[in-house]
XYZ file of C-alpha atoms in Angstrom:
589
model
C 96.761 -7.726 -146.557
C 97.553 -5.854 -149.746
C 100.777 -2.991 -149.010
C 102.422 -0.488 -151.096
C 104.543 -3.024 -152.346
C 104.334 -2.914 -156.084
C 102.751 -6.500 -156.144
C 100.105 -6.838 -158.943
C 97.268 -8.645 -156.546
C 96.315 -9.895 -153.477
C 94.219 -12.794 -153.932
C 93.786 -13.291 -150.283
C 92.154 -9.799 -149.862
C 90.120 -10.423 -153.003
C 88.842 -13.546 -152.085
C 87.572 -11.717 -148.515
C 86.104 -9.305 -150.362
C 84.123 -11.890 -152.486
C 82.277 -13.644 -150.009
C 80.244 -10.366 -149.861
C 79.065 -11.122 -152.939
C 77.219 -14.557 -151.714
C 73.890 -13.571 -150.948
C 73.878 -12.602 -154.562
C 74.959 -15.495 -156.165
C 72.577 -15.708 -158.736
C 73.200 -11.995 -160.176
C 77.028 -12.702 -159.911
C 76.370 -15.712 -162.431
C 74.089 -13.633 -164.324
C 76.801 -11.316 -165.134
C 80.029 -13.990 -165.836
C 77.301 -15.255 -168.387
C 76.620 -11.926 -170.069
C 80.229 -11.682 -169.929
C 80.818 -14.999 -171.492
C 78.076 -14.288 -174.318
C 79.518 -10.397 -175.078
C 83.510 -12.597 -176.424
C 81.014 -14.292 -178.348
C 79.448 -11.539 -180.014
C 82.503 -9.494 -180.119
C 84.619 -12.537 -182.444
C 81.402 -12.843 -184.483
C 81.194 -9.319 -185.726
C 84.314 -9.459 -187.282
C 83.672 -12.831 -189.029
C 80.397 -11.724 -190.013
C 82.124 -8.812 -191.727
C 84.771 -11.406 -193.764
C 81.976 -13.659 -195.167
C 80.235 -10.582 -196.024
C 82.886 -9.405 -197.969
C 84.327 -12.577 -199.527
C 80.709 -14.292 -200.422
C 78.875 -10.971 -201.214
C 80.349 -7.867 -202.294
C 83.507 -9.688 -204.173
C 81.182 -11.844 -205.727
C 78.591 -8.774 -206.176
C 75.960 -11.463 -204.751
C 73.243 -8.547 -203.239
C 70.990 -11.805 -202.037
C 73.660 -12.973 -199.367
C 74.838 -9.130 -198.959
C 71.308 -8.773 -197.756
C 71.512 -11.795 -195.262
C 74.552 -10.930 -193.807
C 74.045 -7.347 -192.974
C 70.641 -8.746 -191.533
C 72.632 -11.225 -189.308
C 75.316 -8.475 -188.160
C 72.134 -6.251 -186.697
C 71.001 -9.450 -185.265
C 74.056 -9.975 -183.263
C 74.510 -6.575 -182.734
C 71.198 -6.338 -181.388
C 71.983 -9.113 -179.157
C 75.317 -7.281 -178.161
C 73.604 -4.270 -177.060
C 70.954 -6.296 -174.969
C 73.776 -7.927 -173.176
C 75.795 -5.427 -172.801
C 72.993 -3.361 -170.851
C 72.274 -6.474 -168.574
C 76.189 -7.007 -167.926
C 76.673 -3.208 -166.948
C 73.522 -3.039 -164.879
C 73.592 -5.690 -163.135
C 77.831 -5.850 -162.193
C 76.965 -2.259 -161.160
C 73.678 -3.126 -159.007
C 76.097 -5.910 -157.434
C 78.866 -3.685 -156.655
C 76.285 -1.352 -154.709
C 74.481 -4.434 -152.359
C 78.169 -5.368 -151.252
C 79.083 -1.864 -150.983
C 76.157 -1.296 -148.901
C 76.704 -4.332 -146.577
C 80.242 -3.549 -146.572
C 79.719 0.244 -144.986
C 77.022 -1.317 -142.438
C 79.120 -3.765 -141.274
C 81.935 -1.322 -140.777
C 79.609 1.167 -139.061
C 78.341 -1.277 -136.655
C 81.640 -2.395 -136.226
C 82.625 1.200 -135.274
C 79.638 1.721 -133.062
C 82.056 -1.235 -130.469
C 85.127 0.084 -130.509
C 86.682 1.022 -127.063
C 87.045 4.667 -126.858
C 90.997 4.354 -126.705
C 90.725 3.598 -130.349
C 88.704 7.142 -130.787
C 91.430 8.668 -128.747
C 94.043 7.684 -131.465
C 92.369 8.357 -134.770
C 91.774 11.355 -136.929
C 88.344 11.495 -137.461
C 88.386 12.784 -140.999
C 90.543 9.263 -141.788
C 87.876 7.452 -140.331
C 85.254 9.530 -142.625
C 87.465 8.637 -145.764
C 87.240 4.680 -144.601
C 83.589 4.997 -144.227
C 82.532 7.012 -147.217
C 85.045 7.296 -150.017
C 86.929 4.393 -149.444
C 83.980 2.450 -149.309
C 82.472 3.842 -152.310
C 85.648 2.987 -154.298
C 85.283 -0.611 -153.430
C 82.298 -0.719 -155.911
C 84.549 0.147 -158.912
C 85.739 -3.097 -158.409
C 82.521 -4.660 -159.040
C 81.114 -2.352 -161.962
C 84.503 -1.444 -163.756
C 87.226 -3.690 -162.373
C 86.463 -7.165 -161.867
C 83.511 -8.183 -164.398
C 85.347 -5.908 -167.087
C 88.771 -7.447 -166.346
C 87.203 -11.271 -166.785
C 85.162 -10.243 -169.963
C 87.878 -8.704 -171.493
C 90.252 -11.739 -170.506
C 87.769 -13.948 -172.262
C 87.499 -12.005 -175.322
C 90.900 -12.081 -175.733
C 91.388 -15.926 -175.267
C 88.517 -16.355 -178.056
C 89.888 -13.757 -180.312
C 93.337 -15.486 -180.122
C 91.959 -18.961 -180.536
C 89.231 -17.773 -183.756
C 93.180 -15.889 -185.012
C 95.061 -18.965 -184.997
C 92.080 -21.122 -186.415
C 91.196 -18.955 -189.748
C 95.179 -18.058 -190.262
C 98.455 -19.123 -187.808
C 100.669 -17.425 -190.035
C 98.910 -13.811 -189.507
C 98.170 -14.981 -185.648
C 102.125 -15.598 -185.160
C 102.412 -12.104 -187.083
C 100.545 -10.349 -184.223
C 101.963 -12.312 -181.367
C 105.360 -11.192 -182.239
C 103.969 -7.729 -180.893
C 101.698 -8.745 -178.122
C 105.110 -9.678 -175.350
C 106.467 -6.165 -175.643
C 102.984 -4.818 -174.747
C 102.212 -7.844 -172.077
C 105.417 -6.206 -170.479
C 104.588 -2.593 -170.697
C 101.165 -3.770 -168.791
C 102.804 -5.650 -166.510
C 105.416 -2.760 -165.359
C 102.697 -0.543 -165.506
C 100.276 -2.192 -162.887
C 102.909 -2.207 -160.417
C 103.708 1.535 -161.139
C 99.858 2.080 -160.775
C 99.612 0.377 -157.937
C 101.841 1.824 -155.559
C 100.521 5.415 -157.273
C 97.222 4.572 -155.791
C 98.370 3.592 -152.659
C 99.769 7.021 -151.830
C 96.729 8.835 -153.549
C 94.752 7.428 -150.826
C 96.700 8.149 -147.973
C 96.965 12.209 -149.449
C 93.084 12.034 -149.854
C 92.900 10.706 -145.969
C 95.491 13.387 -144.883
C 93.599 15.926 -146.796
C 90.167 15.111 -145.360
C 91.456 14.994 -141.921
C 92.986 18.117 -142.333
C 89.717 20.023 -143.992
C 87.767 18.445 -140.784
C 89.342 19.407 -138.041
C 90.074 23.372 -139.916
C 86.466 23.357 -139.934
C 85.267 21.800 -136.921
C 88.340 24.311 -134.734
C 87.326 27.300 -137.344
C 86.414 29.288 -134.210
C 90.046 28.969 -132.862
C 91.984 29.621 -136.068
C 90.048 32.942 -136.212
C 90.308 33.750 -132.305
C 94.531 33.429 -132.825
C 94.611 34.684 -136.237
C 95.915 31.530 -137.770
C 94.228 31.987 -141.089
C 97.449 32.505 -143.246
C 99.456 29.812 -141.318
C 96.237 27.247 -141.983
C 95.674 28.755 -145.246
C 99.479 27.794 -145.826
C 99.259 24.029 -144.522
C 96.427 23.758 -146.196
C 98.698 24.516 -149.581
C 101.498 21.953 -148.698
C 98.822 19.208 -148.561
C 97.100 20.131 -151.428
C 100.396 20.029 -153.559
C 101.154 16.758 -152.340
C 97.501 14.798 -152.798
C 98.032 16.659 -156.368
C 101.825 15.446 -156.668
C 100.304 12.043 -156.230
C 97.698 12.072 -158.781
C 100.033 13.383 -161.284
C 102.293 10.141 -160.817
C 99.633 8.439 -162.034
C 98.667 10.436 -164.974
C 102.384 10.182 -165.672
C 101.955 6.690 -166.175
C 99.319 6.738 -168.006
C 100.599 9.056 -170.336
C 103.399 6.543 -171.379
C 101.794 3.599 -170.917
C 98.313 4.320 -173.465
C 100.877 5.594 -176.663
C 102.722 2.894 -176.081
C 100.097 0.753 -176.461
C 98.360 2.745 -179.264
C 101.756 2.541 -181.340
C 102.023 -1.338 -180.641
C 98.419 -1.605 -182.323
C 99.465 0.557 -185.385
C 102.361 -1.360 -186.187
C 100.323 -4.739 -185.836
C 98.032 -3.405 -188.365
C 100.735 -2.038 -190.561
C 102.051 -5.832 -190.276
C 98.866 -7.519 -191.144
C 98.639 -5.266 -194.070
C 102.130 -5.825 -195.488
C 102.166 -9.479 -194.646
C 98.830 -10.126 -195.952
C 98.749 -8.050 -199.145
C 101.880 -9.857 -200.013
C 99.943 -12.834 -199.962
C 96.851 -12.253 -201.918
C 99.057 -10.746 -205.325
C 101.693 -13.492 -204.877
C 99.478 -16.791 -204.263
C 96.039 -15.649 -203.656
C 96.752 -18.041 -200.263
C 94.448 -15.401 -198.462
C 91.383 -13.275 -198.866
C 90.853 -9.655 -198.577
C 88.073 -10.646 -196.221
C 90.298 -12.572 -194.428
C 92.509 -9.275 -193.809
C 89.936 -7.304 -193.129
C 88.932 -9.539 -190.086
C 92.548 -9.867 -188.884
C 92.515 -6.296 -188.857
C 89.506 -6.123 -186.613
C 90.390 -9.039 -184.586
C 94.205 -7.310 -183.977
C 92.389 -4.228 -182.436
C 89.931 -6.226 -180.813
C 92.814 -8.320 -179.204
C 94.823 -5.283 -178.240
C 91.977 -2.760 -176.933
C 90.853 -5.238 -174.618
C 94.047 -5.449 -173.084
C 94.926 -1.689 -173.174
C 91.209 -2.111 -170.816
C 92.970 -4.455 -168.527
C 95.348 -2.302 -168.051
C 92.938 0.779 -167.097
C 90.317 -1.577 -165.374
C 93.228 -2.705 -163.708
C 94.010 0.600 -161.910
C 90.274 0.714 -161.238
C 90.659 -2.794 -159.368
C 93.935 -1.385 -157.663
C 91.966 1.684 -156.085
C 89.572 -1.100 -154.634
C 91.881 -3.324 -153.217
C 93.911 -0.479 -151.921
C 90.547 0.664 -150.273
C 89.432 -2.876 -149.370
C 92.787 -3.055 -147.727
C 92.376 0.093 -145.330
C 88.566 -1.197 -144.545
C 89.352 -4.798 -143.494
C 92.167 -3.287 -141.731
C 89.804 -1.632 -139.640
C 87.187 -4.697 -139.368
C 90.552 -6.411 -138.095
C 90.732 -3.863 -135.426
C 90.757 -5.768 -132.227
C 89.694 -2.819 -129.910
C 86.165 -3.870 -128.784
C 85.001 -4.146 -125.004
C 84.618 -7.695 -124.407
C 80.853 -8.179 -123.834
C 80.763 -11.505 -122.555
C 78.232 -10.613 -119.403
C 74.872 -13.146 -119.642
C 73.361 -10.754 -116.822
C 70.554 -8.066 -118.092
C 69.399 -5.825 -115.179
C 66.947 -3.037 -114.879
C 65.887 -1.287 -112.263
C 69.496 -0.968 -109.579
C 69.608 -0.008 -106.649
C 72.495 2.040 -107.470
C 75.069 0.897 -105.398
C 78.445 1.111 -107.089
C 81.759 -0.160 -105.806
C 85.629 0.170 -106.919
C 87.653 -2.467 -105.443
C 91.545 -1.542 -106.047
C 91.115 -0.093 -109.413
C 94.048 0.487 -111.230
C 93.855 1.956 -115.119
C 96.455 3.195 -118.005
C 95.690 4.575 -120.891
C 98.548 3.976 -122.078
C 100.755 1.373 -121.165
C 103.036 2.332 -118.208
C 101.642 5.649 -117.495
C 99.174 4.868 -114.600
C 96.029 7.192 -114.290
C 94.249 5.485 -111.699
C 96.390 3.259 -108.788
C 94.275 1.446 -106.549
C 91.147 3.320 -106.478
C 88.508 2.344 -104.131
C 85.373 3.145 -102.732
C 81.984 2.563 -102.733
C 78.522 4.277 -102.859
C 75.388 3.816 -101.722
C 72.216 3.519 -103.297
C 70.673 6.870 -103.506
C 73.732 8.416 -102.428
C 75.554 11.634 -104.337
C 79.270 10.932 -104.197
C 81.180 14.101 -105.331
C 84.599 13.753 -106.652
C 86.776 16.534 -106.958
C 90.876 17.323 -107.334
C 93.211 18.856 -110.082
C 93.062 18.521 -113.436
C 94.594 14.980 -114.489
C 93.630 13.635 -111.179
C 91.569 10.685 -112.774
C 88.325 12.117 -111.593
C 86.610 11.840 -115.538
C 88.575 8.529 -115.840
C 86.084 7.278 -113.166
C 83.021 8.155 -115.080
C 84.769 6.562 -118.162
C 85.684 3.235 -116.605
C 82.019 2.903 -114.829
C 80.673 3.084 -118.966
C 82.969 0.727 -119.754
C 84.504 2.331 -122.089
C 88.029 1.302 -121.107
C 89.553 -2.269 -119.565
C 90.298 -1.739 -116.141
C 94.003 -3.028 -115.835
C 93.483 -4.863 -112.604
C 90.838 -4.321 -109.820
C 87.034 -4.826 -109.707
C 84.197 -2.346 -110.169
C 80.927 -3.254 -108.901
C 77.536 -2.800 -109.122
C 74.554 -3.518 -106.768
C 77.586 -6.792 -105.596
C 77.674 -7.731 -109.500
C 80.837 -7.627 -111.429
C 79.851 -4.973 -113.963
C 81.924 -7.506 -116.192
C 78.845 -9.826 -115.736
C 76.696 -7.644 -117.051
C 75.515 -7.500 -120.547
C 76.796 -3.922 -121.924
C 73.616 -3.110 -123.210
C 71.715 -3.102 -119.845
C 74.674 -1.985 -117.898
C 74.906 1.471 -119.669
C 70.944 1.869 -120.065
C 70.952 1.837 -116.076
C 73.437 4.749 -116.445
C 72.921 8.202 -117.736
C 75.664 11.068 -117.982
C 75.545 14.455 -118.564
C 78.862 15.553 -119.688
C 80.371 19.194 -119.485
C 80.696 19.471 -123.245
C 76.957 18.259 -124.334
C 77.390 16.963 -128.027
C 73.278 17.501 -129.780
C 73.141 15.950 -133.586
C 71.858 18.325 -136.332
C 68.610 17.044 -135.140
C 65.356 18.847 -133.585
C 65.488 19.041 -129.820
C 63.077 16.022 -129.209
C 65.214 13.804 -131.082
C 68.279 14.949 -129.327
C 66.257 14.038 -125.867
C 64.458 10.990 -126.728
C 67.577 9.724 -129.669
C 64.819 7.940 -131.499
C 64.152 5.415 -128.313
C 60.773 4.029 -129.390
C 59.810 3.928 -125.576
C 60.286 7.471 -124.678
C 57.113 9.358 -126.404
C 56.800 13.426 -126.675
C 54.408 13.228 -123.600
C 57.165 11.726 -121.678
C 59.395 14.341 -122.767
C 57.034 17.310 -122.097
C 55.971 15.888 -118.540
C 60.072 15.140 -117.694
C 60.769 19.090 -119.471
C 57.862 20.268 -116.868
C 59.004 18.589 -113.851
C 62.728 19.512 -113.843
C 61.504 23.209 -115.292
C 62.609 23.299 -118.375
C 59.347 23.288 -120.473
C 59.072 27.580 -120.911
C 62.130 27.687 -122.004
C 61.763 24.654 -124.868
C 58.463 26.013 -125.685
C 60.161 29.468 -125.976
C 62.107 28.301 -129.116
C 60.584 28.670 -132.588
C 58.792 25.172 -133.250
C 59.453 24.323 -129.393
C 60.333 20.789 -129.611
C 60.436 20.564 -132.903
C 63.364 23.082 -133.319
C 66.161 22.076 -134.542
C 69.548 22.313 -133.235
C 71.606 22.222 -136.138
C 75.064 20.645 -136.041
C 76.734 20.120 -132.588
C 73.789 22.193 -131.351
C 75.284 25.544 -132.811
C 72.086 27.090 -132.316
C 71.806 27.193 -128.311
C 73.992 28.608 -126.148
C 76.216 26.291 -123.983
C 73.614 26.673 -120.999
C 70.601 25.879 -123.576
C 72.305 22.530 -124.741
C 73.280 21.589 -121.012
C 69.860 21.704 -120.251
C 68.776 19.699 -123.048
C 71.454 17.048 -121.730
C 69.501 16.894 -118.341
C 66.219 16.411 -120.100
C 67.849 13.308 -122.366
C 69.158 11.849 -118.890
C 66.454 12.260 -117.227
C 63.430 10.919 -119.552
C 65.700 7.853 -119.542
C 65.144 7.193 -116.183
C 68.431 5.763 -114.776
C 69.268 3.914 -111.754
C 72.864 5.744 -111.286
C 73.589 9.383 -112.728
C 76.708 10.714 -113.508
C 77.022 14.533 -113.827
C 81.017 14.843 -115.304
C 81.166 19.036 -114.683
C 77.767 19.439 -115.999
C 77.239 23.168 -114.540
C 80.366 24.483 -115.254
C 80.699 27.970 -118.079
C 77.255 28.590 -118.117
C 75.252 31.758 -117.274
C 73.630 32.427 -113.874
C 70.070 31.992 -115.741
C 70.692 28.658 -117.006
C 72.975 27.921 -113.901
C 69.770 27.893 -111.620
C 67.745 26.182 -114.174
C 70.548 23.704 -114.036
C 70.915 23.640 -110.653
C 67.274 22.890 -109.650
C 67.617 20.378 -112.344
C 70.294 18.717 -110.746
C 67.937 18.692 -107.508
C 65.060 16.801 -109.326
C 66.729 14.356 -111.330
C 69.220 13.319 -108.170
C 66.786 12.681 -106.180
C 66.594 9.252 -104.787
C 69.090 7.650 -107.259
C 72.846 7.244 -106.657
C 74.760 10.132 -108.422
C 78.197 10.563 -109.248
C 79.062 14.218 -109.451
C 82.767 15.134 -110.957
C 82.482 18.881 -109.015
C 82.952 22.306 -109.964
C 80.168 24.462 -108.938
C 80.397 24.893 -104.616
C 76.989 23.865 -104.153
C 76.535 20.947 -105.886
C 79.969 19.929 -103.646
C 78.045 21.233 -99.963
C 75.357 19.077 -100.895
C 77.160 16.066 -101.613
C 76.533 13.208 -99.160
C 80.479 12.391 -99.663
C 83.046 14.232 -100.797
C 85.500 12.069 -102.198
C 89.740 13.965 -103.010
C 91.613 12.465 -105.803
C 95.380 13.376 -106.415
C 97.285 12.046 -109.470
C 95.273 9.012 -109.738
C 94.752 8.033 -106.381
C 92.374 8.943 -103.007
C 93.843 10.795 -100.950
C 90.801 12.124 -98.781
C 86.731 11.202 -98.161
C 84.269 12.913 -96.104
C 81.541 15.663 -95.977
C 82.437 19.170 -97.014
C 82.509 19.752 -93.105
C 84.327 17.000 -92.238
C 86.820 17.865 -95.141
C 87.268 21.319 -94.170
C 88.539 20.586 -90.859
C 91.849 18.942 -92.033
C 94.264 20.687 -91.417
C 96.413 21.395 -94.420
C 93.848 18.358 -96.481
C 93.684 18.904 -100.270
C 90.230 19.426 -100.070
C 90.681 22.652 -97.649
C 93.528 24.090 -100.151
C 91.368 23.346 -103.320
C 88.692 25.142 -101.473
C 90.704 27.687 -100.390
C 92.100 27.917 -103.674
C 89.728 27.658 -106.274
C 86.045 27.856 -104.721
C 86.490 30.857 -102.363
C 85.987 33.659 -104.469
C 82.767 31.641 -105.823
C 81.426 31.324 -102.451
C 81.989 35.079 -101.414
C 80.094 36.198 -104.888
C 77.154 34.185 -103.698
């Protein structure tokens, strides 16, 4: 992989990056061609313009003046064409790859373990996706075609140089190392430049995200002026790093602009020496060396910014293979598809880190039966949610087994095993969506008639149809536009039209408002019935009404029974959490 290094290329990473370009073979050859044709062109202007001048307007011949100026709008004509098609058609290519590139990224994404989600800043992964992305098609449309064309025209410029005049062609080349040099230094400047304006950009997206996303708690603590301050330090520096490179810029292009003026001045001293002393060369002659000079040394002051172009790219195609490299995908290598459980769920000795050494879960076991409601309760960072998480499969158990209706659930494809499950999670996350979307999350098998009849049978339909454009309303982002009772209710509705063997309700009734609480609660009745349900408890009644309660303390299970049962341990975690934290609930009731 390309670093920060200072080195010019990586032709590793480009060559990765250029097998997205096979399914468009024929438009990549297209545009080499165009390329090819354009050095053409460009060395026959200029030669066009000394026969013109040596064999017409010397000679005051109007005939052949007539001829050539015809042929120069021929071939500039020609130029144009081409130059259209190359432009067009390195740009369309840059877009198909950059378009296959973000898919395959997305729906490499849309694997990941959510450990990997745990440890990354959303607004970098936003930049990878969207920006970075984007920048990769530079390389197409402005980086690589342009680089090779301009290459070529300089290699036929040089060669047309030394075969109408070596002495004038050495005369030039005396110049062209010092600039080579400058280039060279400059590149490697550049690209370590652009390495840390991408990494400011990253910092300063994830930075604007998460200001925007927590807005509601820098307000609430008054952090407005310290945000408002952070947000200044990181501006600076993403500006600090674009300045480098305008820095470099601003030596390198009058460096190269001089180099080309003193080339010239050279031609014209060397040349007009020649043509009073010996009439060895023609003014013609000059004239083209002239043009060819420039033509030799704009193309390369190109490279140069193409070049940076290309850097940004590679920099970019760096940070997106790096995360197509990611090795943090749940291994679905289950053949069996199910439908239709019977819900029963076992954990045989289940032990689970998050990270490595710090044990959440040590030796958890139990097991439910079908159409059972298995409540698990205990203090925070008990490993009651890590449960829920590991029955998703969204983490690697470290050691144990977890099955389901006597399956390994590792047998099972991932696909089928989560469709069987549905959870309803305490913070409900709705897309900026209408509410039948958010329900039915454009699954071609759930219609609006499903939805309705599911709304009406768990009793949620008044208060959907209560909404301006009912179903049809829509949520905005995160679901900003119901209340957190409103958007627990739509979670119900989404788990329930999906019809699940095994329900999972991770505090789904806790901080709402009594309303929604009993519209919630005689949800909860409806869609656990006759399935096996996993409830991680906070409201008392959905606890009494638990066929098991089952006690976790940091990470393991330290009691199981009814609420009755539980309450007459003596001293038994479950009495004291009661005790503790459910008492005053109960009394209110």
């Amino acid at each position: 992989m390309a670093s920060a290094t200072g080195n010019a290329f990586d032709f590793s990473l480009f060559k990765r990056l250029i097998k997205y370009t096979n399914p468009y073979k024929w438009t990549f050859y297209f545009v080499a061609l165009a390329a090819i044709l354009l050095s053409f062109f460009a060395v026959l202007r200029p030669y066009l313009l000394q026969v013109t001048i040596d064999d017409s307007i010397i000679p005051k011949d109007n005939d052949n003046l007539v001829f050539y100026i015809s042929m120069m709008l021929v071939v500039l004509f020609l130029e144009v064409i081409f130059q259209f098609c190359f432009i067009y058609f390195a740009n369309w290519l840059g877009q198909e790859v950059v378009r296959d590139l973000r898919v395959n990224l997305f729906k490499h994404m849309l694997q990941f373990k959510m450990k990997y989600y745990d440890k990354s800043a959303v607004g970098r992964l936003v930049t990878r996706a969207v920006s970075d992305i984007e920048t990769i098609a530079s390389i197409f449309s402005e980086g690589l075609f342009m680089i090779a064309s301009d290459l070529l025209k300089m290699m036929v410029v040089l060669g047309f140089m030394f075969f109408n005049s070596w002495q004038l062609t050495l005369l030039v080349l005396t110049v062209l190392p010092f600039i080579l040099y400058a280039t060279r230094v400059f590149q490697k400047k550049m690209k370590i430049a652009f390495e840390d304006v991408r990494n400011q950009v990253a910092n300063l997206n994830t930075f604007v995200q998460e200001r925007i996303t927590g807005m509601k708690i820098v307000q609430i603590f008054t952090r407005e002026n310290v945000e408002y301050q952070k947000f200044k330090d990181i501006n600076n520096k993403h500006k600090s790093a674009w300045i480098k490179t305008v820095w470099y810029n601003s030596i390198f292009f009058p460096i190269a602009e001089m180099s080309t003026s003193i080339t010239i001045g050279l031609i014209v001293w060397y040349g007009g020496l020649r043509v009073v002393e010996d009439d060895a060369l023609s003014l013609g002659i000059i004239i083209m060396f002239i043009e060819l000079a420039q033509m030799l040394f704009r193309p390369l002051r190109q490279i140069a910014d193409k070049f940076n172009t290309l850097q940004m790219g590679m920099v970019a195609a760096n940070r997106i293979f790096a995360i197509l490299d990611t090795d943090s995908v749940i291994q679905d290598t289950g053949s069996k598809e199910i439908s239709n459980l019977k819900g029963e769920i076992e954990f045989e000795n289940v032990h689970f880190s998050y990270n490595e050494g710090e044990k959440v879960l040590k030796g958890v076991s139990f097991k439910a039966e079908p159409g059972e409601t298995i409540a698990i309760v205990g203090a925070t960072g008990a490993g009651k949610s890590t449960v829920i998480n590991l029955l998703n499969r969204f983490y690697e158990i470290d050691s144990g087994r977890i099955l389901v209706d006597g399956m390994d659930f590792t047998d099972i494809t991932l696909k089928t095993l989560r469709a069987e499950i549905a959870v309803v999670l305490q913070n409900v996350f709705l897309f900026a969506d209408t509410i039948l979307n958010n329900i039915t999350l454009q699954n071609p098998n759930v219609t609006e008639e499903d939805v309705i009849t599911a709304a009406k049978e768990i009793g949620i339909h008044d208060f959907i149809n209560s909404l301006p454009n009912g179903y049809y309303y829509n949520v905005k982002e995160r679901g900003v536009m119901l209340s957190s009772g409103q958007r627990q209710l739509i979670s119900f509705l989404r788990a329930y039209v999906s019809n699940p063997s095994i329900l999972v309700l991770d505090e789904a009734t806790s901080s709402v408002d009594s309303y929604s609480e009993q519209l919630i609660q005689d949800a909860t009745d409806k869609i656990t019935a006759n399935r096996t349900s996993i409830v991680i408890a906070h409201r008392l009644a959905t606890i009494k009404k638990a066929d098991r309660i089952i006690v976790m303390d940091a990470g393991k299970i330290v009691e199981m029974g009814t609420h009755k049962q539980l309450l007459k341990v003596e001293n038994g975690f479950y009495k004291n959490l009661y005790e503790v934290q459910f008492m005053a609930e109960e009394e209110s009731i």
